[in-house]
mmCIF file of C-alpha atoms and ligand atoms in Angstrom:
data_model
loop_
_atom_site.group_PDB
_atom_site.id
_atom_site.type_symbol
_atom_site.label_atom_id
_atom_site.label_comp_id
_atom_site.label_asym_id
_atom_site.label_seq_id
_atom_site.Cartn_x
_atom_site.Cartn_y
_atom_site.Cartn_z
ATOM 1 C CA MET V 1 0.000 0.000 0.000
ATOM 2 C CA ALA V 2 1.289 3.460 -0.873
ATOM 3 C CA VAL V 3 2.610 5.565 1.995
ATOM 4 C CA ARG V 4 0.243 8.487 2.707
ATOM 5 C CA VAL V 5 2.166 11.767 2.763
ATOM 6 C CA ALA V 6 0.948 15.222 3.836
ATOM 7 C CA ILE V 7 2.759 18.458 2.980
ATOM 8 C CA ASN V 8 2.369 21.283 5.498
ATOM 9 C CA GLY V 9 3.425 24.528 3.762
ATOM 10 C CA TYR V 10 3.136 24.492 -0.022
ATOM 11 C CA GLY V 11 5.852 27.013 -0.935
ATOM 12 C CA THR V 12 9.255 26.749 -2.624
ATOM 13 C CA ILE V 13 10.254 23.460 -0.995
ATOM 14 C CA GLY V 14 6.776 22.104 -0.257
ATOM 15 C CA LYS V 15 5.509 22.151 -3.830
ATOM 16 C CA ARG V 16 8.673 20.452 -5.095
ATOM 17 C CA VAL V 17 8.533 17.737 -2.430
ATOM 18 C CA ALA V 18 4.832 17.221 -3.254
ATOM 19 C CA ASP V 19 5.620 16.669 -6.952
ATOM 20 C CA ALA V 20 8.514 14.329 -6.145
ATOM 21 C CA VAL V 21 6.402 12.264 -3.715
ATOM 22 C CA ALA V 22 3.495 12.088 -6.182
ATOM 23 C CA GLY V 23 5.899 10.611 -8.757
ATOM 24 C CA GLN V 24 7.161 7.782 -6.498
ATOM 25 C CA PRO V 25 5.816 4.255 -7.055
ATOM 26 C CA ASP V 26 5.275 3.644 -3.312
ATOM 27 C CA MET V 27 3.893 6.984 -2.071
ATOM 28 C CA LYS V 28 0.912 9.275 -2.543
ATOM 29 C CA ILE V 29 0.027 12.822 -1.521
ATOM 30 C CA VAL V 30 -3.064 12.926 0.676
ATOM 31 C CA GLY V 31 -3.113 16.700 0.950
ATOM 32 C CA VAL V 32 -1.192 19.962 1.073
ATOM 33 C CA THR V 33 -1.785 23.007 3.256
ATOM 34 C CA LYS V 34 -1.786 26.704 2.489
ATOM 35 C CA ASN V 35 -2.293 29.450 5.025
ATOM 36 C CA ARG V 36 -3.686 31.918 2.488
ATOM 37 C CA PRO V 37 -5.115 31.976 -1.054
ATOM 38 C CA SER V 38 -2.449 32.276 -3.751
ATOM 39 C CA PHE V 39 -1.460 31.138 -7.216
ATOM 40 C CA GLU V 40 0.330 28.221 -5.532
ATOM 41 C CA ALA V 41 -2.912 27.136 -3.839
ATOM 42 C CA ARG V 42 -4.568 27.374 -7.262
ATOM 43 C CA ARG V 43 -1.803 25.199 -8.744
ATOM 44 C CA ALA V 44 -2.300 22.527 -6.047
ATOM 45 C CA VAL V 45 -5.974 22.373 -7.025
ATOM 46 C CA GLU V 46 -5.065 22.106 -10.733
ATOM 47 C CA LEU V 47 -2.756 19.198 -9.850
ATOM 48 C CA LYS V 48 -5.630 17.542 -7.970
ATOM 49 C CA MET V 49 -3.802 17.677 -4.642
ATOM 50 C CA PRO V 50 -6.420 17.957 -1.864
ATOM 51 C CA LEU V 51 -6.102 21.447 -0.351
ATOM 52 C CA TYR V 52 -6.276 22.013 3.405
ATOM 53 C CA GLY V 53 -5.973 25.189 5.463
ATOM 54 C CA ALA V 54 -2.788 25.307 7.562
ATOM 55 C CA THR V 55 -4.610 27.233 10.297
ATOM 56 C CA ASP V 56 -8.267 28.015 11.147
ATOM 57 C CA LYS V 57 -7.722 31.464 9.649
ATOM 58 C CA GLY V 58 -6.219 29.823 6.555
ATOM 59 C CA VAL V 59 -9.291 27.598 6.118
ATOM 60 C CA ASP V 60 -11.570 30.653 6.290
ATOM 61 C CA ALA V 61 -9.405 32.742 3.943
ATOM 62 C CA LEU V 62 -9.204 29.963 1.354
ATOM 63 C CA LYS V 63 -12.947 29.338 1.486
ATOM 64 C CA LYS V 64 -13.684 33.064 1.219
ATOM 65 C CA ALA V 65 -11.518 33.216 -1.921
ATOM 66 C CA GLY V 66 -13.593 30.426 -3.480
ATOM 67 C CA PHE V 67 -11.247 27.462 -2.947
ATOM 68 C CA SER V 68 -12.665 24.067 -2.190
ATOM 69 C CA VAL V 69 -11.042 23.172 1.149
ATOM 70 C CA ALA V 70 -10.923 19.596 2.449
ATOM 71 C CA GLY V 71 -10.398 20.688 6.067
ATOM 72 C CA GLY V 72 -7.748 21.954 8.451
ATOM 73 C CA LEU V 73 -4.280 20.623 9.330
ATOM 74 C CA LYS V 74 -5.657 18.348 12.055
ATOM 75 C CA ASP V 75 -8.068 16.734 9.569
ATOM 76 C CA LEU V 76 -5.177 16.168 7.169
ATOM 77 C CA LEU V 77 -3.008 14.568 9.863
ATOM 78 C CA LYS V 78 -5.748 11.977 10.473
ATOM 79 C CA GLU V 79 -5.338 10.840 6.838
ATOM 80 C CA SER V 80 -1.517 10.701 6.905
ATOM 81 C CA ASP V 81 1.272 8.270 7.768
ATOM 82 C CA ILE V 82 3.795 11.106 7.731
ATOM 83 C CA VAL V 83 3.849 14.891 7.301
ATOM 84 C CA VAL V 84 6.609 16.836 5.576
ATOM 85 C CA ASP V 85 6.736 20.234 7.251
ATOM 86 C CA CYS V 86 7.841 22.862 4.714
ATOM 87 C CA THR V 87 6.665 25.952 6.597
ATOM 88 C CA PRO V 88 8.933 29.012 7.010
ATOM 89 C CA GLU V 89 11.870 28.562 9.409
ATOM 90 C CA ASP V 90 11.182 28.099 13.131
ATOM 91 C CA LEU V 91 7.490 27.328 12.525
ATOM 92 C CA GLY V 92 8.279 23.641 12.122
ATOM 93 C CA ALA V 93 9.551 23.358 15.680
ATOM 94 C CA GLU V 94 6.271 24.934 16.859
ATOM 95 C CA ASN V 95 4.267 22.465 14.749
ATOM 96 C CA LEU V 96 6.097 19.496 16.291
ATOM 97 C CA ARG V 97 3.708 19.522 19.264
ATOM 98 C CA THR V 98 0.675 19.193 16.962
ATOM 99 C CA TYR V 99 2.254 16.287 15.083
ATOM 100 C CA ARG V 100 3.113 14.575 18.363
ATOM 101 C CA ASP V 101 -0.449 15.042 19.664
ATOM 102 C CA HIS V 102 -1.745 13.383 16.486
ATOM 103 C CA LYS V 103 0.893 10.622 16.633
ATOM 104 C CA VAL V 104 2.066 11.393 13.100
ATOM 105 C CA LYS V 105 5.721 11.140 12.109
ATOM 106 C CA ALA V 106 7.169 14.380 10.761
ATOM 107 C CA ILE V 107 10.033 15.602 8.606
ATOM 108 C CA PHE V 108 11.338 19.155 9.032
ATOM 109 C CA GLN V 109 13.552 21.355 6.857
ATOM 110 C CA GLY V 110 16.905 23.049 7.318
ATOM 111 C CA GLY V 111 15.362 26.254 8.709
ATOM 112 C CA GLU V 112 14.804 24.395 11.991
ATOM 113 C CA GLU V 113 17.551 23.959 14.589
ATOM 114 C CA HIS V 114 18.961 20.455 14.962
ATOM 115 C CA ASP V 115 18.354 20.547 18.732
ATOM 116 C CA ALA V 116 14.672 21.447 18.298
ATOM 117 C CA ILE V 117 14.055 18.292 16.263
ATOM 118 C CA GLY V 118 16.679 15.926 17.668
ATOM 119 C CA TRP V 119 17.908 14.155 14.524
ATOM 120 C CA SER V 120 19.287 15.330 11.158
ATOM 121 C CA PHE V 121 19.396 13.433 7.884
ATOM 122 C CA ASN V 122 21.231 12.921 4.624
ATOM 123 C CA ALA V 123 20.356 9.871 2.530
ATOM 124 C CA ASN V 124 23.887 8.842 1.656
ATOM 125 C CA ALA V 125 25.372 9.473 5.096
ATOM 126 C CA ASN V 126 22.906 8.211 7.722
ATOM 127 C CA PHE V 127 19.871 6.448 6.183
ATOM 128 C CA ARG V 128 20.324 3.343 8.349
ATOM 129 C CA ASP V 129 20.613 5.291 11.593
ATOM 130 C CA THR V 130 17.363 7.102 10.716
ATOM 131 C CA LEU V 131 15.267 3.938 10.327
ATOM 132 C CA GLY V 132 11.996 4.164 12.273
ATOM 133 C CA LYS V 133 12.645 7.630 13.771
ATOM 134 C CA ASP V 134 9.582 9.817 14.474
ATOM 135 C CA TYR V 135 10.954 13.362 13.969
ATOM 136 C CA VAL V 136 13.790 14.158 11.588
ATOM 137 C CA ARG V 137 15.263 17.292 10.013
ATOM 138 C CA VAL V 138 16.508 17.175 6.423
ATOM 139 C CA VAL V 139 19.514 19.504 6.581
ATOM 140 C CA SER V 140 19.660 22.725 4.538
ATOM 141 C CA CYS V 141 20.560 23.001 0.860
ATOM 142 C CA ASN V 142 24.147 24.094 1.575
ATOM 143 C CA THR V 143 24.684 21.418 4.214
ATOM 144 C CA THR V 144 23.249 18.760 1.897
ATOM 145 C CA GLY V 145 25.702 19.802 -0.838
ATOM 146 C CA LEU V 146 28.664 19.763 1.549
ATOM 147 C CA ILE V 147 27.795 16.320 2.907
ATOM 148 C CA ARG V 148 27.383 14.836 -0.567
ATOM 149 C CA THR V 149 30.927 15.663 -1.645
ATOM 150 C CA LEU V 150 32.706 15.426 1.724
ATOM 151 C CA TYR V 151 31.135 12.270 3.139
ATOM 152 C CA PRO V 152 33.110 9.953 0.792
ATOM 153 C CA PHE V 153 36.400 11.332 2.188
ATOM 154 C CA HIS V 154 35.129 10.774 5.707
ATOM 155 C CA ALA V 155 33.955 7.238 4.867
ATOM 156 C CA ALA V 156 37.383 6.488 3.368
ATOM 157 C CA GLY V 157 39.094 7.858 6.501
ATOM 158 C CA ALA V 158 40.843 10.417 4.278
ATOM 159 C CA ALA V 159 39.809 13.827 5.679
ATOM 160 C CA GLU V 160 42.179 15.525 8.132
ATOM 161 C CA ASP V 161 40.610 19.004 8.084
ATOM 162 C CA ILE V 162 38.113 20.869 5.888
ATOM 163 C CA TYR V 163 37.733 24.589 5.214
ATOM 164 C CA ALA V 164 34.774 25.854 3.190
ATOM 165 C CA VAL V 165 33.404 29.247 2.202
ATOM 166 C CA MET V 166 29.777 29.424 1.115
ATOM 167 C CA ILE V 167 28.997 32.145 -1.416
ATOM 168 C CA ARG V 168 25.256 32.260 -0.933
ATOM 169 C CA ARG V 169 22.492 33.457 -3.226
ATOM 170 C CA ALA V 170 20.662 36.459 -1.750
ATOM 171 C CA THR V 171 17.204 34.896 -1.990
ATOM 172 C CA ASP V 172 15.077 32.649 -4.230
ATOM 173 C CA PRO V 173 13.967 33.823 -7.705
ATOM 174 C CA ASN V 174 10.308 34.078 -6.615
ATOM 175 C CA ASP V 175 11.097 36.570 -3.840
ATOM 176 C CA SER V 176 10.949 40.274 -4.692
ATOM 177 C CA LYS V 177 11.534 41.558 -1.167
ATOM 178 C CA LYS V 178 14.916 40.409 0.142
ATOM 179 C CA GLY V 179 18.467 41.500 -0.717
ATOM 180 C CA PRO V 180 21.259 42.383 -0.839
ATOM 181 C CA VAL V 181 20.766 44.036 -4.232
ATOM 182 C CA ASN V 182 24.136 45.734 -4.512
ATOM 183 C CA ALA V 183 26.367 44.505 -1.697
ATOM 184 C CA ILE V 184 28.192 41.493 -0.268
ATOM 185 C CA GLU V 185 27.028 40.507 3.184
ATOM 186 C CA PRO V 186 29.316 38.440 5.434
ATOM 187 C CA ALA V 187 27.783 36.094 8.028
ATOM 188 C CA LEU V 188 29.246 37.724 11.142
ATOM 189 C CA ASN V 189 28.342 34.905 13.479
ATOM 190 C CA LEU V 190 31.421 32.706 13.106
ATOM 191 C CA PRO V 191 31.961 29.958 12.251
ATOM 192 C CA SER V 192 28.871 29.945 9.997
ATOM 193 C CA HIS V 193 26.167 27.434 10.977
ATOM 194 C CA HIS V 194 27.029 25.157 8.033
ATOM 195 C CA GLY V 195 29.975 23.408 9.721
ATOM 196 C CA PRO V 196 28.064 22.465 12.892
ATOM 197 C CA ASP V 197 25.140 21.501 10.645
ATOM 198 C CA VAL V 198 27.301 19.074 8.653
ATOM 199 C CA ALA V 199 28.574 17.657 11.947
ATOM 200 C CA SER V 200 24.962 17.086 13.069
ATOM 201 C CA VAL V 201 24.846 14.319 10.425
ATOM 202 C CA VAL V 202 28.494 13.252 9.996
ATOM 203 C CA HIS V 203 29.500 13.561 13.618
ATOM 204 C CA ALA V 204 33.299 13.532 13.562
ATOM 205 C CA LEU V 205 33.898 15.568 10.405
ATOM 206 C CA PRO V 206 36.492 18.309 11.146
ATOM 207 C CA ILE V 207 34.928 21.143 9.134
ATOM 208 C CA HIS V 208 35.300 24.930 9.450
ATOM 209 C CA THR V 209 32.947 27.214 7.506
ATOM 210 C CA MET V 210 32.346 30.877 6.659
ATOM 211 C CA ALA V 211 29.611 32.376 4.459
ATOM 212 C CA VAL V 212 28.840 35.516 2.468
ATOM 213 C CA LYS V 213 25.620 36.520 0.710
ATOM 214 C CA VAL V 214 25.814 37.952 -2.815
ATOM 215 C CA PRO V 215 23.233 39.544 -5.166
ATOM 216 C CA THR V 216 22.182 36.524 -7.223
ATOM 217 C CA THR V 217 19.190 34.194 -6.990
ATOM 218 C CA LEU V 218 20.241 31.194 -9.089
ATOM 219 C CA MET V 219 22.500 29.039 -6.916
ATOM 220 C CA HIS V 220 25.022 28.932 -4.084
ATOM 221 C CA LEU V 221 28.706 28.339 -4.812
ATOM 222 C CA HIS V 222 31.118 26.664 -2.397
ATOM 223 C CA ALA V 223 34.907 27.036 -2.385
ATOM 224 C CA VAL V 224 36.297 24.085 -0.417
ATOM 225 C CA VAL V 225 39.794 23.095 0.746
ATOM 226 C CA VAL V 226 40.335 19.609 2.204
ATOM 227 C CA ARG V 227 43.549 18.634 3.989
ATOM 228 C CA LEU V 228 43.816 14.921 3.259
ATOM 229 C CA LYS V 229 45.407 12.313 5.504
ATOM 230 C CA ARG V 230 47.334 10.953 2.521
ATOM 231 C CA ALA V 231 48.293 12.205 -0.904
ATOM 232 C CA MET V 232 45.694 11.377 -3.592
ATOM 233 C CA SER V 233 45.764 11.858 -7.337
ATOM 234 C CA ASP V 234 43.205 13.989 -9.184
ATOM 235 C CA GLN V 235 41.918 10.804 -10.822
ATOM 236 C CA GLU V 236 41.420 9.052 -7.449
ATOM 237 C CA VAL V 237 39.377 12.012 -6.218
ATOM 238 C CA ALA V 238 37.314 12.137 -9.425
ATOM 239 C CA ASP V 239 36.669 8.386 -9.133
ATOM 240 C CA LEU V 240 35.553 8.766 -5.516
ATOM 241 C CA TRP V 241 33.047 11.496 -6.413
ATOM 242 C CA SER V 242 31.781 9.778 -9.535
ATOM 243 C CA ARG V 243 30.605 6.829 -7.416
ATOM 244 C CA GLN V 244 28.470 9.104 -5.194
ATOM 245 C CA PRO V 245 24.747 9.544 -5.783
ATOM 246 C CA ARG V 246 23.506 13.039 -6.666
ATOM 247 C CA VAL V 247 26.937 14.388 -7.585
ATOM 248 C CA MET V 248 27.527 15.532 -11.160
ATOM 249 C CA PHE V 249 30.462 17.062 -13.005
ATOM 250 C CA VAL V 250 30.416 20.154 -15.187
ATOM 251 C CA LYS V 251 33.326 21.501 -17.205
ATOM 252 C CA GLY V 252 34.456 25.060 -17.747
ATOM 253 C CA ALA V 253 35.837 23.901 -21.082
ATOM 254 C CA GLU V 254 32.284 23.055 -22.168
ATOM 255 C CA GLY V 255 30.991 26.510 -21.310
ATOM 256 C CA PHE V 256 30.055 26.001 -17.653
ATOM 257 C CA VAL V 257 31.916 29.101 -16.526
ATOM 258 C CA SER V 258 29.416 30.082 -13.817
ATOM 259 C CA THR V 259 26.206 29.055 -12.066
ATOM 260 C CA ALA V 260 24.230 30.680 -14.914
ATOM 261 C CA GLN V 261 25.165 27.961 -17.428
ATOM 262 C CA ILE V 262 24.453 25.179 -14.935
ATOM 263 C CA ILE V 263 20.886 26.399 -14.505
ATOM 264 C CA GLU V 264 20.582 26.806 -18.270
ATOM 265 C CA TRP V 265 21.647 23.141 -18.643
ATOM 266 C CA ALA V 266 18.871 22.086 -16.250
ATOM 267 C CA ARG V 267 16.384 24.115 -18.294
ATOM 268 C CA ASP V 268 17.645 22.573 -21.532
ATOM 269 C CA GLN V 269 17.140 19.141 -19.977
ATOM 270 C CA ARG V 270 13.518 20.195 -19.460
ATOM 271 C CA ARG V 271 13.822 19.559 -15.765
ATOM 272 C CA PRO V 272 10.666 20.663 -13.885
ATOM 273 C CA ARG V 273 11.098 24.333 -12.919
ATOM 274 C CA GLY V 274 14.684 24.117 -14.250
ATOM 275 C CA ASP V 275 15.677 22.301 -11.035
ATOM 276 C CA LEU V 276 19.101 20.768 -10.406
ATOM 277 C CA TRP V 277 18.803 18.097 -7.717
ATOM 278 C CA GLU V 278 22.456 17.067 -8.027
ATOM 279 C CA THR V 279 25.471 18.861 -6.551
ATOM 280 C CA ALA V 280 27.591 20.156 -9.444
ATOM 281 C CA ILE V 281 31.389 19.934 -9.165
ATOM 282 C CA TRP V 282 33.667 21.546 -11.721
ATOM 283 C CA GLY V 283 35.553 18.571 -13.204
ATOM 284 C CA ASP V 284 38.225 20.879 -14.582
ATOM 285 C CA GLY V 285 38.122 23.167 -11.560
ATOM 286 C CA PHE V 286 39.449 20.947 -8.799
ATOM 287 C CA LYS V 287 43.016 20.079 -7.957
ATOM 288 C CA VAL V 288 45.031 18.008 -5.514
ATOM 289 C CA GLU V 289 48.440 19.328 -4.520
ATOM 290 C CA GLY V 290 50.091 16.687 -2.372
ATOM 291 C CA LYS V 291 47.685 16.261 0.529
ATOM 292 C CA THR V 292 45.589 19.352 -0.225
ATOM 293 C CA LEU V 293 42.423 19.207 -2.350
ATOM 294 C CA TYR V 294 40.820 22.372 -3.731
ATOM 295 C CA TYR V 295 37.384 22.361 -5.373
ATOM 296 C CA TYR V 296 34.311 24.401 -6.279
ATOM 297 C CA GLN V 297 30.747 23.158 -6.290
ATOM 298 C CA ALA V 298 27.367 24.694 -7.065
ATOM 299 C CA ILE V 299 24.128 24.056 -5.192
ATOM 300 C CA HIS V 300 20.603 24.624 -6.447
ATOM 301 C CA GLN V 301 19.059 25.828 -3.215
ATOM 302 C CA GLU V 302 15.435 25.303 -4.248
ATOM 303 C CA SER V 303 15.747 21.641 -5.157
ATOM 304 C CA ASP V 304 18.759 19.658 -3.856
ATOM 305 C CA VAL V 305 16.952 18.749 -0.611
ATOM 306 C CA VAL V 306 13.903 17.390 -2.451
ATOM 307 C CA PRO V 307 15.123 13.805 -3.106
ATOM 308 C CA GLU V 308 16.540 13.730 0.451
ATOM 309 C CA ASN V 309 13.007 14.343 1.785
ATOM 310 C CA VAL V 310 11.706 11.418 -0.273
ATOM 311 C CA ASP V 311 14.388 9.063 1.099
ATOM 312 C CA CYS V 312 13.778 10.337 4.608
ATOM 313 C CA ILE V 313 10.143 9.216 4.310
ATOM 314 C CA ARG V 314 11.288 5.689 3.375
ATOM 315 C CA ALA V 315 13.783 5.539 6.251
ATOM 316 C CA MET V 316 11.337 6.763 8.907
ATOM 317 C CA LEU V 317 8.565 4.403 7.770
ATOM 318 C CA ARG V 318 11.032 1.574 7.089
ATOM 319 C CA VAL V 319 9.755 1.116 3.535
ATOM 320 C CA THR V 320 13.237 -0.284 2.950
ATOM 321 C CA ASP V 321 16.233 -0.656 5.273
ATOM 322 C CA GLU V 322 18.684 0.024 2.434
ATOM 323 C CA GLY V 323 19.605 3.631 1.715
ATOM 324 C CA ALA V 324 21.065 2.719 -1.672
ATOM 325 C CA LYS V 325 17.789 1.054 -2.680
ATOM 326 C CA SER V 326 15.737 4.085 -1.665
ATOM 327 C CA ILE V 327 18.094 6.466 -3.466
ATOM 328 C CA GLU V 328 17.820 4.344 -6.610
ATOM 329 C CA VAL V 329 14.003 4.368 -6.563
ATOM 330 C CA THR V 330 13.801 8.099 -5.826
ATOM 331 C CA ASP V 331 16.332 9.065 -8.470
ATOM 332 C CA LYS V 332 14.764 6.887 -11.160
ATOM 333 C CA ALA V 333 11.318 8.363 -10.507
ATOM 334 C CA MET V 334 12.635 11.944 -10.526
ATOM 335 C CA GLY V 335 15.065 11.616 -13.445
ATOM 336 C CA ILE V 336 18.194 12.316 -11.391
ATOM 337 C CA LEU V 337 21.499 11.409 -13.055
ATOM 338 C CA ARG V 338 22.833 8.004 -11.972
ATOM 339 C CA PRO V 339 26.373 7.879 -10.577
ATOM 340 C CA GLY V 340 29.093 5.900 -12.265
ATOM 341 C CA ALA V 341 30.101 7.967 -15.291
ATOM 342 C CA ARG V 342 33.902 7.979 -15.181
ATOM 343 C CA VAL V 343 35.452 11.412 -15.422
ATOM 344 C CA GLU V 344 38.823 11.432 -17.145
ATOM 345 C CA VAL V 345 41.117 13.932 -15.491
ATOM 346 C CA PRO V 346 43.787 15.118 -17.920
ATOM 347 C CA ALA V 347 47.352 14.719 -16.641
ATOM 348 C CA ARG V 348 48.490 18.048 -15.271
ATOM 349 C CA ALA V 349 51.987 19.433 -15.469
ATOM 350 C CA PRO V 350 53.801 18.700 -12.181
HETATM 351 P P1 NAD B 1 8.444 29.496 1.457
HETATM 352 O O1 NAD B 1 8.193 30.784 2.142
HETATM 353 O O2 NAD B 1 8.711 29.494 -0.001
HETATM 354 O O3 NAD B 1 7.242 28.491 1.706
HETATM 355 C C1 NAD B 1 6.657 28.338 2.969
HETATM 356 C C2 NAD B 1 5.195 28.041 2.787
HETATM 357 O O4 NAD B 1 4.573 27.879 4.053
HETATM 358 C C3 NAD B 1 4.437 29.138 2.068
HETATM 359 O O5 NAD B 1 3.568 28.531 1.140
HETATM 360 C C4 NAD B 1 3.638 29.827 3.161
HETATM 361 O O6 NAD B 1 2.450 30.371 2.643
HETATM 362 C C5 NAD B 1 3.376 28.656 4.059
HETATM 363 N N1 NAD B 1 3.080 29.030 5.451
HETATM 364 C C6 NAD B 1 3.298 30.192 6.073
HETATM 365 N N2 NAD B 1 2.863 30.124 7.345
HETATM 366 C C7 NAD B 1 2.362 28.887 7.497
HETATM 367 C C8 NAD B 1 1.761 28.213 8.577
HETATM 368 N N3 NAD B 1 1.539 28.808 9.750
HETATM 369 N N4 NAD B 1 1.410 26.931 8.385
HETATM 370 C C9 NAD B 1 1.600 26.315 7.197
HETATM 371 N N5 NAD B 1 2.160 26.924 6.146
HETATM 372 C C10 NAD B 1 2.522 28.194 6.294
HETATM 373 O O7 NAD B 1 9.632 28.817 2.264
HETATM 374 P P2 NAD B 1 10.646 27.725 1.720
HETATM 375 O O8 NAD B 1 11.749 28.430 1.018
HETATM 376 O O9 NAD B 1 9.909 26.652 1.027
HETATM 377 O O10 NAD B 1 11.256 27.207 3.090
HETATM 378 C C11 NAD B 1 10.618 26.204 3.864
HETATM 379 C C12 NAD B 1 11.653 25.537 4.732
HETATM 380 O O11 NAD B 1 12.628 24.939 3.879
HETATM 381 C C13 NAD B 1 12.426 26.473 5.660
HETATM 382 O O12 NAD B 1 12.788 25.752 6.822
HETATM 383 C C14 NAD B 1 13.686 26.769 4.867
HETATM 384 O O13 NAD B 1 14.762 27.171 5.678
HETATM 385 C C15 NAD B 1 13.938 25.424 4.217
HETATM 386 N N6 NAD B 1 14.740 25.457 2.997
HETATM 387 C C16 NAD B 1 14.568 26.426 2.063
HETATM 388 C C17 NAD B 1 15.386 26.427 0.927
HETATM 389 C C18 NAD B 1 15.260 27.497 -0.098
HETATM 390 O O14 NAD B 1 16.244 27.830 -0.736
HETATM 391 N N7 NAD B 1 14.106 28.042 -0.347
HETATM 392 C C19 NAD B 1 16.339 25.433 0.754
HETATM 393 C C20 NAD B 1 16.450 24.403 1.694
HETATM 394 C C21 NAD B 1 15.651 24.430 2.827
#
């Protein structure tokens, strides 16, 4: 029987998770919530996703605007095996009490604090340890991207120390309110939250992070330096990454000179909404010098966490005990690139 999934908060992340869940062979959407009438609420109706009000006020506002409303959040929880909370940051932690009262398992997003939820998730790193848990946070877009490319070094016992700078997009493309518009904004609270966030999933990873916000909406870019425990060749590193799920290579030599071309590639692929679920590493923009690895990667903030939410559902409900199996099913249903394509690294002059 298909797992019954509710989405609380049908915004940037919520609508993407809803589409991804609806496309899985073993899951179905039983309803989505909105707290006010909007074009997104209208879209949910067009997609035949039962619409619920997130709050009593939301139910009234939706009805007043002419929407057919199936009920409130509490009604939706009665129909659900699990709820994916995609409400704005810090609201999820408040909603936890409601989910607990209704004995419904719940997934939260990266805007929540790890301590408020108690467990954090990445499909490749800790699927098994997440089996059967009741409340889990899928870590943020940046943290997801960092874990995807750093976890293999940790698993191979090869990471001595990691330094990363996150160059963050100012806001999402659908947001006309936030900035900066003409400035670079450093995260003054140091180290940035990304390092501790990575360590909330991969506990012993020695990572140090800083972050700045820049006036772009397309993607984040990470500049990462890894001090390795042993010298590795460029080819060894490329081979390690190419075996990882949800990691893809782009090449400057093929015109990928910035995040703009990566998003254009996703559009050309006719990905829904031009989404890029994979973490993109520049195959001709990384280098190992002795025991030091330098690389850049790009993160599509609106979509990289989406497949992680789908796998998190399978882990919490024990649909399968194998992370690799879940990742395979999710990625096939969504059209995510499969790992395994060997990347030839040209010999570099010593
Ligand atoms: P969003 O503002 O785009 O969407 C939130 C949705 O929740 C909206 O539809 C809003 O109408 C609705 N909402 C507001 N109040 C509500 C309430 N009381 N109950 C139910 N729904 C309510 O936000 P988002 O970008 O989708 O972010 C959701 C979560 O995902 C946050 O924790 C955020 O930190 C995290 N996240 C966001 C991104 C990103 O780049 N957008 C990436 C990764 C994780």
